[in-house]
Short mmCIF file of C-alpha atoms in Angstrom, two decimals:
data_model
loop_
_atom_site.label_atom_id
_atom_site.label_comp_id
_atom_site.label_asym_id
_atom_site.label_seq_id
_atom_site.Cartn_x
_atom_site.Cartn_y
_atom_site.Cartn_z
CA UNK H 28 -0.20 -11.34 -1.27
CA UNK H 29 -3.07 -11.03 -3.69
CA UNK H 30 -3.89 -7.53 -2.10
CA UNK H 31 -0.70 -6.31 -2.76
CA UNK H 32 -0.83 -7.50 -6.63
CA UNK H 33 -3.81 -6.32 -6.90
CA UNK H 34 -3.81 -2.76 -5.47
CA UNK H 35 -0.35 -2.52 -7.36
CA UNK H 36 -1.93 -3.04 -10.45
CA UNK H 37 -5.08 -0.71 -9.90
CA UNK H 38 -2.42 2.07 -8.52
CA UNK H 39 -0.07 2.14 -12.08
CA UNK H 40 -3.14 1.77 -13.76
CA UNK H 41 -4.95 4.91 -12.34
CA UNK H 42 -2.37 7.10 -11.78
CA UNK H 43 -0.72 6.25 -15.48
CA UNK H 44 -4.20 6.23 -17.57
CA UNK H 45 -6.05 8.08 -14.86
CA UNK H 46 -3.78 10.85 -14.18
CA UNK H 47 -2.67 11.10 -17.31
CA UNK H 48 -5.88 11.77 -19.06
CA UNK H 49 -6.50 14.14 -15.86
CA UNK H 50 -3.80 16.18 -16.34
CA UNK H 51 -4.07 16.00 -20.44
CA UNK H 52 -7.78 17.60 -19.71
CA UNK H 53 -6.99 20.18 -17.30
CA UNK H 54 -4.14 21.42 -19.97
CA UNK H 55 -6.44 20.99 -22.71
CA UNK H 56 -9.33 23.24 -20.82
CA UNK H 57 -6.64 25.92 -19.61
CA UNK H 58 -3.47 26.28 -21.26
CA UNK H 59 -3.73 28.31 -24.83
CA UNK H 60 -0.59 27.75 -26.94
CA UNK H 61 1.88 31.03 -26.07
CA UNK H 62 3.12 32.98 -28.22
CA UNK H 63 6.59 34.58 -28.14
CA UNK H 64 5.97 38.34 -27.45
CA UNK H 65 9.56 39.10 -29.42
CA UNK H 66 9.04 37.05 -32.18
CA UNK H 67 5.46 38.74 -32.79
CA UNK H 68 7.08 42.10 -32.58
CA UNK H 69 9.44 41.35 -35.28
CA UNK H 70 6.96 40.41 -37.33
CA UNK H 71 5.12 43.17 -37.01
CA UNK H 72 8.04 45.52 -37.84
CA UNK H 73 8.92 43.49 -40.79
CA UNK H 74 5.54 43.61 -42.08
CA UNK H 75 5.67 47.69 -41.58
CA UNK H 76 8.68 47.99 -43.88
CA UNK H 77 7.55 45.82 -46.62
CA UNK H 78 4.94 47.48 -46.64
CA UNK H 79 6.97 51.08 -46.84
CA UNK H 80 9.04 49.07 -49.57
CA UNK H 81 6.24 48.02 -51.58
CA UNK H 82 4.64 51.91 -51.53
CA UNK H 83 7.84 52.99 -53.30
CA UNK H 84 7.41 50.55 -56.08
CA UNK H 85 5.69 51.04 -59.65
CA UNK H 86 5.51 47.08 -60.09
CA UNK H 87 3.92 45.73 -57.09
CA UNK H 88 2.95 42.50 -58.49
CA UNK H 89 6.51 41.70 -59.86
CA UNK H 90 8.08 41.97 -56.14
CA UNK H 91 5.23 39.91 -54.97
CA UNK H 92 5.46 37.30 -57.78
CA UNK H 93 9.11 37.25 -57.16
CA UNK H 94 8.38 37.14 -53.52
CA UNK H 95 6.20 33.45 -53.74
CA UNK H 96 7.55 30.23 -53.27
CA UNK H 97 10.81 31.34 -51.69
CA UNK H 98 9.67 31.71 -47.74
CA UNK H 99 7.81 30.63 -44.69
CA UNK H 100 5.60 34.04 -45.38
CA UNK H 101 3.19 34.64 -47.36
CA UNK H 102 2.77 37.64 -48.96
CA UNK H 103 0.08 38.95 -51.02
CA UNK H 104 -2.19 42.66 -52.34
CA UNK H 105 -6.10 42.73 -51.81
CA UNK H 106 -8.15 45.68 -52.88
CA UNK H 107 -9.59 47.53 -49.50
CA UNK H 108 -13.43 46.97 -50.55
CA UNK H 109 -12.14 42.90 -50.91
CA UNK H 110 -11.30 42.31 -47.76
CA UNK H 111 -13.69 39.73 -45.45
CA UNK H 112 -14.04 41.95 -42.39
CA UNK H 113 -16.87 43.66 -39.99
CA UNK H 114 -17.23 46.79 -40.83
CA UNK H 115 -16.08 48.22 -37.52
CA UNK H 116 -12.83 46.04 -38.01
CA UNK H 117 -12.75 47.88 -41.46
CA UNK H 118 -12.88 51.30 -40.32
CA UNK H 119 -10.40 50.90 -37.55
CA UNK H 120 -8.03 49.13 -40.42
CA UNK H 121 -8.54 52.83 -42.06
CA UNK H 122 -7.81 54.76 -38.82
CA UNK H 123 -4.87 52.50 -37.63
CA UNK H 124 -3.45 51.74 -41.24
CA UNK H 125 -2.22 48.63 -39.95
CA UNK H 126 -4.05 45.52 -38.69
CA UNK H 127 -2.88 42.09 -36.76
CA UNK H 128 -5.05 39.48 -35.95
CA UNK H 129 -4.69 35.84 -35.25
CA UNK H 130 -6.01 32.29 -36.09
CA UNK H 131 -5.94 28.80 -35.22
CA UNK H 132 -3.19 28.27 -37.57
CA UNK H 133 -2.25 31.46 -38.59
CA UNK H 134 -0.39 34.55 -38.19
CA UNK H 135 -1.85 37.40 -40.27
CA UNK H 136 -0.72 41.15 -40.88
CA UNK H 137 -2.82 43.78 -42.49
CA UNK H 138 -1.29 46.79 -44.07
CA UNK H 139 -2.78 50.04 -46.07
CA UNK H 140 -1.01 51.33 -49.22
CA UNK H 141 -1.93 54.60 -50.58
CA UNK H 142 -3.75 53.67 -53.54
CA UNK H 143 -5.88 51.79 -51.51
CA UNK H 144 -4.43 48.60 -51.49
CA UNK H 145 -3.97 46.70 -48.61
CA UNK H 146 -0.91 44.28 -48.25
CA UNK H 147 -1.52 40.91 -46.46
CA UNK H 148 1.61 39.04 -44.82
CA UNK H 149 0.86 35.39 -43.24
CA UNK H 150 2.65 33.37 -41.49
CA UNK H 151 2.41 29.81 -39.63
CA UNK H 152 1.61 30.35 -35.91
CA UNK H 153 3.76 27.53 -34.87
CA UNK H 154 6.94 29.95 -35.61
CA UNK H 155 5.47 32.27 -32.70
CA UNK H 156 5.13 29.27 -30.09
CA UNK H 157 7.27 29.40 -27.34
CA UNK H 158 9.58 26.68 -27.13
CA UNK H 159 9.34 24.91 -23.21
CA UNK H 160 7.45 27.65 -22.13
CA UNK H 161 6.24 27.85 -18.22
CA UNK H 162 2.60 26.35 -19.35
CA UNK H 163 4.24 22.75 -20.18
CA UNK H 164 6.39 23.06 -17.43
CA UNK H 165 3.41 23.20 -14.75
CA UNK H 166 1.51 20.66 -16.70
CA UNK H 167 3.98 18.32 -16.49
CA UNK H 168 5.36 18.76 -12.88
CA UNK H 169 1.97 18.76 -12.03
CA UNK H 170 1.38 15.11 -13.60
CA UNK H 171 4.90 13.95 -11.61
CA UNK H 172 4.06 15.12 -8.84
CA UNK H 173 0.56 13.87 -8.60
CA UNK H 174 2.33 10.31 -9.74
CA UNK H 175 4.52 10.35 -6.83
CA UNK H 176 1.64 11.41 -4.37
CA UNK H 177 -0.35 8.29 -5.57
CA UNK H 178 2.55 5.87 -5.23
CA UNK H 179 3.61 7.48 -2.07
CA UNK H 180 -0.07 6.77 -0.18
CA UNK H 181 -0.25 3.41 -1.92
CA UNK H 182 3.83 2.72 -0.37
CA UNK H 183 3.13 4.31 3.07
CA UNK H 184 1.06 1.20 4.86
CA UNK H 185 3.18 -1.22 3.01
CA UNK H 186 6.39 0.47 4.93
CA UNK H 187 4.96 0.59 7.94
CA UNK H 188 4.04 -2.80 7.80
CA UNK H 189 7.38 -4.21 7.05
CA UNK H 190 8.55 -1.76 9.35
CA UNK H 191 6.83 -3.11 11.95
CA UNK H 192 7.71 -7.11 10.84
CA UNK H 193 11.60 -5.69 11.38
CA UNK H 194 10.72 -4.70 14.72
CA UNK H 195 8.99 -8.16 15.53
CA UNK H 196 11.53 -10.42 14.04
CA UNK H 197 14.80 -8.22 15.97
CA UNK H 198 12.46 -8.41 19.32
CA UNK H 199 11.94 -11.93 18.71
CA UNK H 200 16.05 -12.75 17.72
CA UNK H 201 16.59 -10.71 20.86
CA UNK H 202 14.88 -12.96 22.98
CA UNK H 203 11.63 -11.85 23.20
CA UNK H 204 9.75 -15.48 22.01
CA UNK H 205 6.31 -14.07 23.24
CA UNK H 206 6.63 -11.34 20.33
CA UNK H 207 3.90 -11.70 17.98
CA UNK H 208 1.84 -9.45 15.23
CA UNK H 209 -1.49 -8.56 14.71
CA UNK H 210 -2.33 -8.43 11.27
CA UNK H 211 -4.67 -5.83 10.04
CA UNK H 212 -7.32 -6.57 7.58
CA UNK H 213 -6.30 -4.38 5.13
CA UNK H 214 -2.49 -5.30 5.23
CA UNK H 215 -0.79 -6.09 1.80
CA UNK H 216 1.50 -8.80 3.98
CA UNK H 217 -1.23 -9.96 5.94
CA UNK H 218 0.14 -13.96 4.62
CA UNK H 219 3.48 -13.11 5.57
CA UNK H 220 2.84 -11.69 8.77
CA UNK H 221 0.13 -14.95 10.09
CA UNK H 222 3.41 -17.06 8.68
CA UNK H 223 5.35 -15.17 11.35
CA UNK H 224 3.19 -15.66 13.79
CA UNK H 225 3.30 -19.42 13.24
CA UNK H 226 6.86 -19.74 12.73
CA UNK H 227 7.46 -17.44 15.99
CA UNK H 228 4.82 -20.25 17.76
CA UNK H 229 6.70 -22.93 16.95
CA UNK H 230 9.87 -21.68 17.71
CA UNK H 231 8.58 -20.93 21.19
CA UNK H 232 6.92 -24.46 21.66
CA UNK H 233 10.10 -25.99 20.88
CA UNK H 234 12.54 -24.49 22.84
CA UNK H 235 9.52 -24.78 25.69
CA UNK H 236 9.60 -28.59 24.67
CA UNK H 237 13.30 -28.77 25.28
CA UNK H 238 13.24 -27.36 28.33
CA UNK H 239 10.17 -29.91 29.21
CA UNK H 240 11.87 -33.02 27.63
CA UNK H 241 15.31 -32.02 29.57
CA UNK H 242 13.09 -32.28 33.11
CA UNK H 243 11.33 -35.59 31.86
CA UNK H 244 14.80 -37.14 31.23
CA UNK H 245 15.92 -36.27 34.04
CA UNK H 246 12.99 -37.50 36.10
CA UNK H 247 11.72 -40.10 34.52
CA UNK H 248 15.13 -41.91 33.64
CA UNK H 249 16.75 -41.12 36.35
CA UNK H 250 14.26 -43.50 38.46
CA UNK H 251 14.65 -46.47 36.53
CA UNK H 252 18.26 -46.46 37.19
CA UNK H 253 18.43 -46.33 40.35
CA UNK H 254 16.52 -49.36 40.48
CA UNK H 255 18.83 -50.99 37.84
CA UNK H 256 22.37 -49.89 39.68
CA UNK H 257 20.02 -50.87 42.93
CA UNK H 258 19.58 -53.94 41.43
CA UNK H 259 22.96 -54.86 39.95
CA UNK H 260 24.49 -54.05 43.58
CA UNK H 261 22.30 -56.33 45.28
CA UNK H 262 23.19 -59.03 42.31
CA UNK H 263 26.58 -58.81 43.37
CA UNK H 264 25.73 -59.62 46.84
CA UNK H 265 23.00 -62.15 46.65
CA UNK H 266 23.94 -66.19 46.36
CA UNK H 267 20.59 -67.56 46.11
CA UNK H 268 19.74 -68.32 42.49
CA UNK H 269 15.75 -67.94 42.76
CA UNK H 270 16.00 -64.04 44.18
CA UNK H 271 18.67 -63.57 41.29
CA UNK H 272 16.20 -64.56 38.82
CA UNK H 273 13.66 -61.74 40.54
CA UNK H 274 16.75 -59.44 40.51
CA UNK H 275 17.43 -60.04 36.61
CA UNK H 276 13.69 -59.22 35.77
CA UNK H 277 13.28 -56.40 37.75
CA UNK H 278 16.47 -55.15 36.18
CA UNK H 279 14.77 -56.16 32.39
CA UNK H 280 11.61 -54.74 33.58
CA UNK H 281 13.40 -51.11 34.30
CA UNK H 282 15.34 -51.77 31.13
CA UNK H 283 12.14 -52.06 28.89
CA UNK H 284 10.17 -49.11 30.59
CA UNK H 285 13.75 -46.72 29.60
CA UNK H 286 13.55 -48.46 26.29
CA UNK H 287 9.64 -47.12 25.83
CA UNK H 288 10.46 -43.68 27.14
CA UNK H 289 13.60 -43.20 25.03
CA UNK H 290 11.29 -44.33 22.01
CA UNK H 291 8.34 -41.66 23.01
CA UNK H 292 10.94 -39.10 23.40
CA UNK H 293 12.44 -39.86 19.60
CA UNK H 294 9.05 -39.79 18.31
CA UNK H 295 8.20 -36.67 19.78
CA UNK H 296 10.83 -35.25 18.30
CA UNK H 297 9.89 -36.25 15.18
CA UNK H 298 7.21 -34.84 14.93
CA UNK H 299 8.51 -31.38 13.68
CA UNK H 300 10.40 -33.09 11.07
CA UNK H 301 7.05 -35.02 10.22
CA UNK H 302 5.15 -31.72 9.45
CA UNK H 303 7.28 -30.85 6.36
CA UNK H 304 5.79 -34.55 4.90
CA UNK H 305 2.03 -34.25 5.78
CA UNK H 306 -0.13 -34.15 2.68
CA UNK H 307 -2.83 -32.43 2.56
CA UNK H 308 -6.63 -33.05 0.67
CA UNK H 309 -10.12 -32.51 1.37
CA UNK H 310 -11.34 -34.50 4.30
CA UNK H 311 -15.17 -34.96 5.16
CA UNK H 312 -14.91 -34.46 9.14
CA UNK H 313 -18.34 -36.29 9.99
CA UNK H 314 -17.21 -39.04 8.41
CA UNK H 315 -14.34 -39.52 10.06
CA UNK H 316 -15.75 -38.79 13.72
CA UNK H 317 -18.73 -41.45 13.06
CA UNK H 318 -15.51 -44.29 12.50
CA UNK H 319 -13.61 -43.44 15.31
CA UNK H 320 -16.82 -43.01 17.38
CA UNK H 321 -17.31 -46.74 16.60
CA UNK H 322 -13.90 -47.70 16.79
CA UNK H 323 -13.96 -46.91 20.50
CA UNK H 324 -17.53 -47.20 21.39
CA UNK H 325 -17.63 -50.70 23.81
CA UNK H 326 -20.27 -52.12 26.10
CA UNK H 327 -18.64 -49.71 29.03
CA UNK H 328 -18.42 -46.84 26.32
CA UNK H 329 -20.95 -44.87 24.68
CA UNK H 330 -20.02 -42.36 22.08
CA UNK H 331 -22.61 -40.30 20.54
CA UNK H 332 -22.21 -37.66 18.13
CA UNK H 333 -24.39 -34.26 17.66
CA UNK H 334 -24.03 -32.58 14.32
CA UNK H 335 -26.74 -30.53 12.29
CA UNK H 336 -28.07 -31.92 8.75
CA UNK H 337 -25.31 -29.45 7.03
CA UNK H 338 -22.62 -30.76 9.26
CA UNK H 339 -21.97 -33.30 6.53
CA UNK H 340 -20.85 -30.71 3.60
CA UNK H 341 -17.98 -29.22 6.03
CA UNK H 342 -14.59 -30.30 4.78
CA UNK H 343 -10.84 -29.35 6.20
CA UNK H 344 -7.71 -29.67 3.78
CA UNK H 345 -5.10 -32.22 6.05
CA UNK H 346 -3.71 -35.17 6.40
CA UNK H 347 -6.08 -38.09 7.00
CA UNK H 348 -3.77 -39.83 8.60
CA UNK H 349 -2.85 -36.85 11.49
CA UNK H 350 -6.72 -35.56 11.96
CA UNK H 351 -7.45 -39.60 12.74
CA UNK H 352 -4.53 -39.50 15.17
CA UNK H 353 -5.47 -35.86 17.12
CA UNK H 354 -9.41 -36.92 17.48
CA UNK H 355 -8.33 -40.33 18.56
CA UNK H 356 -5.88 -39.57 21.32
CA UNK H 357 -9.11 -36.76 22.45
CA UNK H 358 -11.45 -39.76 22.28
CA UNK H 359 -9.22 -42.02 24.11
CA UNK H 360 -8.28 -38.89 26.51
CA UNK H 361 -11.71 -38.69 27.17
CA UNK H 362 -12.58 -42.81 27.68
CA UNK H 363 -9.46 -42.12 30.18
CA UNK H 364 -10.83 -39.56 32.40
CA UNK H 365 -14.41 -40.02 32.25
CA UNK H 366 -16.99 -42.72 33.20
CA UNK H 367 -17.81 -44.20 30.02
CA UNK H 368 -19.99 -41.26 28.25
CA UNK H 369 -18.39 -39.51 25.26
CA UNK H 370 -20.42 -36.73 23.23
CA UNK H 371 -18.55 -35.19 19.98
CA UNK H 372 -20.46 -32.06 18.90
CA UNK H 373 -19.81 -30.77 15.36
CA UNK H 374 -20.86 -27.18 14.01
CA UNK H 375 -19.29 -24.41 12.43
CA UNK H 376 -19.10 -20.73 12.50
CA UNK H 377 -17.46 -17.80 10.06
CA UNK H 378 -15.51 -20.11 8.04
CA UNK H 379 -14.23 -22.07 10.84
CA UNK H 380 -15.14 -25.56 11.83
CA UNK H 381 -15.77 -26.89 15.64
CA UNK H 382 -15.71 -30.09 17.05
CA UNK H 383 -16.09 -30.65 21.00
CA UNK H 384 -14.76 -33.53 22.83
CA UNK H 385 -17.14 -33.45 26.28
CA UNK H 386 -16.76 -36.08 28.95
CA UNK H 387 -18.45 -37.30 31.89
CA UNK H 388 -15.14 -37.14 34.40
CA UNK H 389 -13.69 -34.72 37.09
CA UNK H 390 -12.96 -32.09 34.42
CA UNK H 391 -9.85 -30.62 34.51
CA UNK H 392 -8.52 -28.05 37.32
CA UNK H 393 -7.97 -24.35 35.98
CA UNK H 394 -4.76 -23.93 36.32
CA UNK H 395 -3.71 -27.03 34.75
CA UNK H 396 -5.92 -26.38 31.57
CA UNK H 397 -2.61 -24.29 30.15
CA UNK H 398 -0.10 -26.94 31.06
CA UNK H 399 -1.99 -30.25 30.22
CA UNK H 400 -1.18 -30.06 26.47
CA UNK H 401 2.48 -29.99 27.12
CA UNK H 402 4.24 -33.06 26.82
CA UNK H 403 4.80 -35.65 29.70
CA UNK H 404 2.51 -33.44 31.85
CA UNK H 405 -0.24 -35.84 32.79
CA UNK H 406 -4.04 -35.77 34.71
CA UNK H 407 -4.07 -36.21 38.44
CA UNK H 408 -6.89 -39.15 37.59
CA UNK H 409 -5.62 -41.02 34.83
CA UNK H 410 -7.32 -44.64 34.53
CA UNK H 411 -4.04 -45.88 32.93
CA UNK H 412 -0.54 -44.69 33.03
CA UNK H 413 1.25 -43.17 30.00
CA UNK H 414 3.73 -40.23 28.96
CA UNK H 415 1.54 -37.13 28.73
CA UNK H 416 2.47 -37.16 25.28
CA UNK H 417 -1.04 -37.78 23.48
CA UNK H 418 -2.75 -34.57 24.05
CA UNK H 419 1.14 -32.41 23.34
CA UNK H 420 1.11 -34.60 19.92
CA UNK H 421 -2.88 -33.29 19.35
CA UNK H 422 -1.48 -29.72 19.79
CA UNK H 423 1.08 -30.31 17.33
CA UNK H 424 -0.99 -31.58 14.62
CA UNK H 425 -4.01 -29.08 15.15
CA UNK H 426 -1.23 -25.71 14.68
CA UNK H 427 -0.34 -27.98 11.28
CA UNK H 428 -3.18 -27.34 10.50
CA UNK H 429 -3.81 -23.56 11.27
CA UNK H 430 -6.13 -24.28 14.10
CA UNK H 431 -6.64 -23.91 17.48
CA UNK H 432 -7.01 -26.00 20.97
CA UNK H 433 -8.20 -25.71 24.32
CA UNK H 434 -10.36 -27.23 26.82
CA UNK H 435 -12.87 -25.82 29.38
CA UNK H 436 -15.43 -27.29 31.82
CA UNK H 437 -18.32 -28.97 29.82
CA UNK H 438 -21.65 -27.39 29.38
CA UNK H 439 -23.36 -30.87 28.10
CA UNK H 440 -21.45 -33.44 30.83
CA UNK H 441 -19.96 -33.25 34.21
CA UNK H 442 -16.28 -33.39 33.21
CA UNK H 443 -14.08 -31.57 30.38
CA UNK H 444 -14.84 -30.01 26.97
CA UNK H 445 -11.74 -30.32 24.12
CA UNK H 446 -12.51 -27.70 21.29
CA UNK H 447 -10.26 -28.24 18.07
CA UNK H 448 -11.09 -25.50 15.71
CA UNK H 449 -9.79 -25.80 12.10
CA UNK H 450 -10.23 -23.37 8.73
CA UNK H 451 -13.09 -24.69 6.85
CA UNK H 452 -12.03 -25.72 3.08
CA UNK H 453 -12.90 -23.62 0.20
CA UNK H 454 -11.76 -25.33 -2.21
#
């Protein structure tokens, strides 16, 4: 969202200041102040019969006297050989008898009297502007129109862009849960579209996990009662007190094991309702990976970390309390499927942090790379039995946290390579 602030504010500032001083230039350069052709005219003809009026008079300087103080003209007699003119001006003056010329400010009309006089009439050139003439007009279309053109180019991606989130969310309502957007670098919603992306993610893992936790119900529940109505039939049948005894703790035994799966399945779902509570501060990842590594290292385990000399600056902004939980279910995943050597590798790349879970086990097939990290799917070579919920929970927390998960063969042991990439923090 900062782009979008930002390249708002440049656009009104350029194309207010910048266009305006543009435009201001350009009209300053090209347009001369116009002058009302009419207006002129009449001006002209009124100067011609004052001065025919002031030929017929004996007191010339009376009329003008009289004439002083009482209009917008001004009127006045200068002697021929007075006049401040070229001399070629002068002499067409004397062929023409009548003269109009023009200043910055002024109006002024020449006329020659037969005794050699010459009668001057001035007036204010703002009286022979045009009013709204076609100049300003252009000028200021022009600046609107060059306004509108900026904000237009600066609207264009954004509309297109929310255009296209429209599409995406009405594809996605529709049904379409693998409908996602790629953000451009350049976008002014570039947040709000990656925040689409994650909320379309997790709306697609959890209806995927309620499909999933539907089948484990159904499988793994429906097992331990059959041995429990198995069990309460042959109860009913069965006089001798010692097998009765067996009977009862079979029956407990079933009871307990639906007890622990109805509790995995309630914490699972939990965990959604978890994220909104997760706090997040700067957490020193070495750190943490060198106490777990000990935590877990044994006489029949040996966990060894590899991390470079600036591994130790690299931070991520989570929760403590999650991050220990996803690398310890990876480092007890590992200690599960392998044969006693763990190696964590730590490095980092274009703002992004990496840590590598490798193990010496079987690995883990191809086509079950996809479906491990779903919950209650679990390895083909487990050492110990369990829900297939720990690596589905380290899924969970590491899209928390922006990041990515996946595993692949190893390229340091025999077995499987986790890879947990989170945002580095910049804080």
């Amino acid at each position: 969202m900062r782009f979008l602030t930002y390249s708002l504010i440049l656009v009104v500032f350029a194309s207010t200041i910048g266009l305006g001083w543009l435009v201001d230039t350009l009209y300053q350069h090209n347009a001369e102040p116009e002058q009302d052709v009419s207006k002129v005219r009449l001006f002209e003809q009124f100067g011609d019969n004052l001065a025919q009026t002031l030929a017929q008079l004996a007191n010339k300087q009376a009329f003008i006297h009289q004439w002083t103080g009482n209009h917008d003209y001004q009127l006045s007699l200068k002697a021929l050989d007075k006049l401040v003119m070229p001399p070629l001006l002068v002499e067409q003056f004397r062929q023409q008898q009548h003269l109009l010329l023009t200043t910055d400010s002024q109006l002024s009309y020449y006329a020659l009297l037969p005794d050699d006089k010459v009668l001057v009439l001035k007036a204010p050139l703002r009286l022979f502007e045009s009013q709204g003439n076609a100049t300003d007009i252009f000028y200021t279309l022009l600046f609107y129109g060059l306004l509108l053109s900026f904000f237009l180019i600066w609207a264009y991606p954004l509309l297109r862009q929310l255009s296209r989130l429209k599409r995406a969310a009405q594809s996605f309502g529709d049904g379409e849960l693998t409908q996602r957007i790629v953000p451009s670098k350049i976008s002014y919603i570039s947040a709000i579209e990656q925040e689409f992306n994650h909320m379309a993610q997790r709306i697609a893992d959890l209806i995927a996990d309620v499909k999933l936790l539907s089948s484990a119900v159904s499988h793994d529940l429906r097992t331990p009662l059959a041995r429990i109505q198995f069990g309460l039939d042959t109860l009913a049948e069965e006089d001798d007190p010692q097998l009765i005894k067996e009977y009862q703790e079979k029956i407990s035994d079933n009871v307990e094991q639906m007890t622990a799966l109805v509790e995995t399945l309630l914490n699972y779902a939990r965990l959604e309702q978890t994220m909104l509570t997760i706090e997040r501060e700067p957490l020193a990842l070495l750190a943490l990976l060198k106490k777990l590594a000990q935590q877990y290292s044994t006489e029949q385990v040996n966990i060894m970390i590899k991390a470079t000399r600036y591994q130790p600056e690299l931070t991520v902004l989570g929760d403590s309390q999650y991050l220990s939980m996803l690398f310890s279910n990876l480092i007890k995943n590992a200690i599960n499927y392998g044969q006693g050597q763990v190696i964590i590798e730590l490095s980092h790349q274009q703002g992004q942090v990496i840590i590598m879970v490798h193990d010496n086990g079987n690995g883990v097939p191809k086509q079950q790379q996809l479906d491990i990290f779903k919950p209650f799917v679990r390895g083909n070579h487990a050492a110990n039995s369990g829900y297939g919920i720990g690596l589905a929970f380290a899924k969970r927390v590491v899209q928390w946290h922006h990041g990515e998960l996946s595993v692949g063969d190893s390229n340091i042991l025999s077995g499987a390579a986790f890879r947990v990439i989170l945002p580095i923090n910049r804080g």
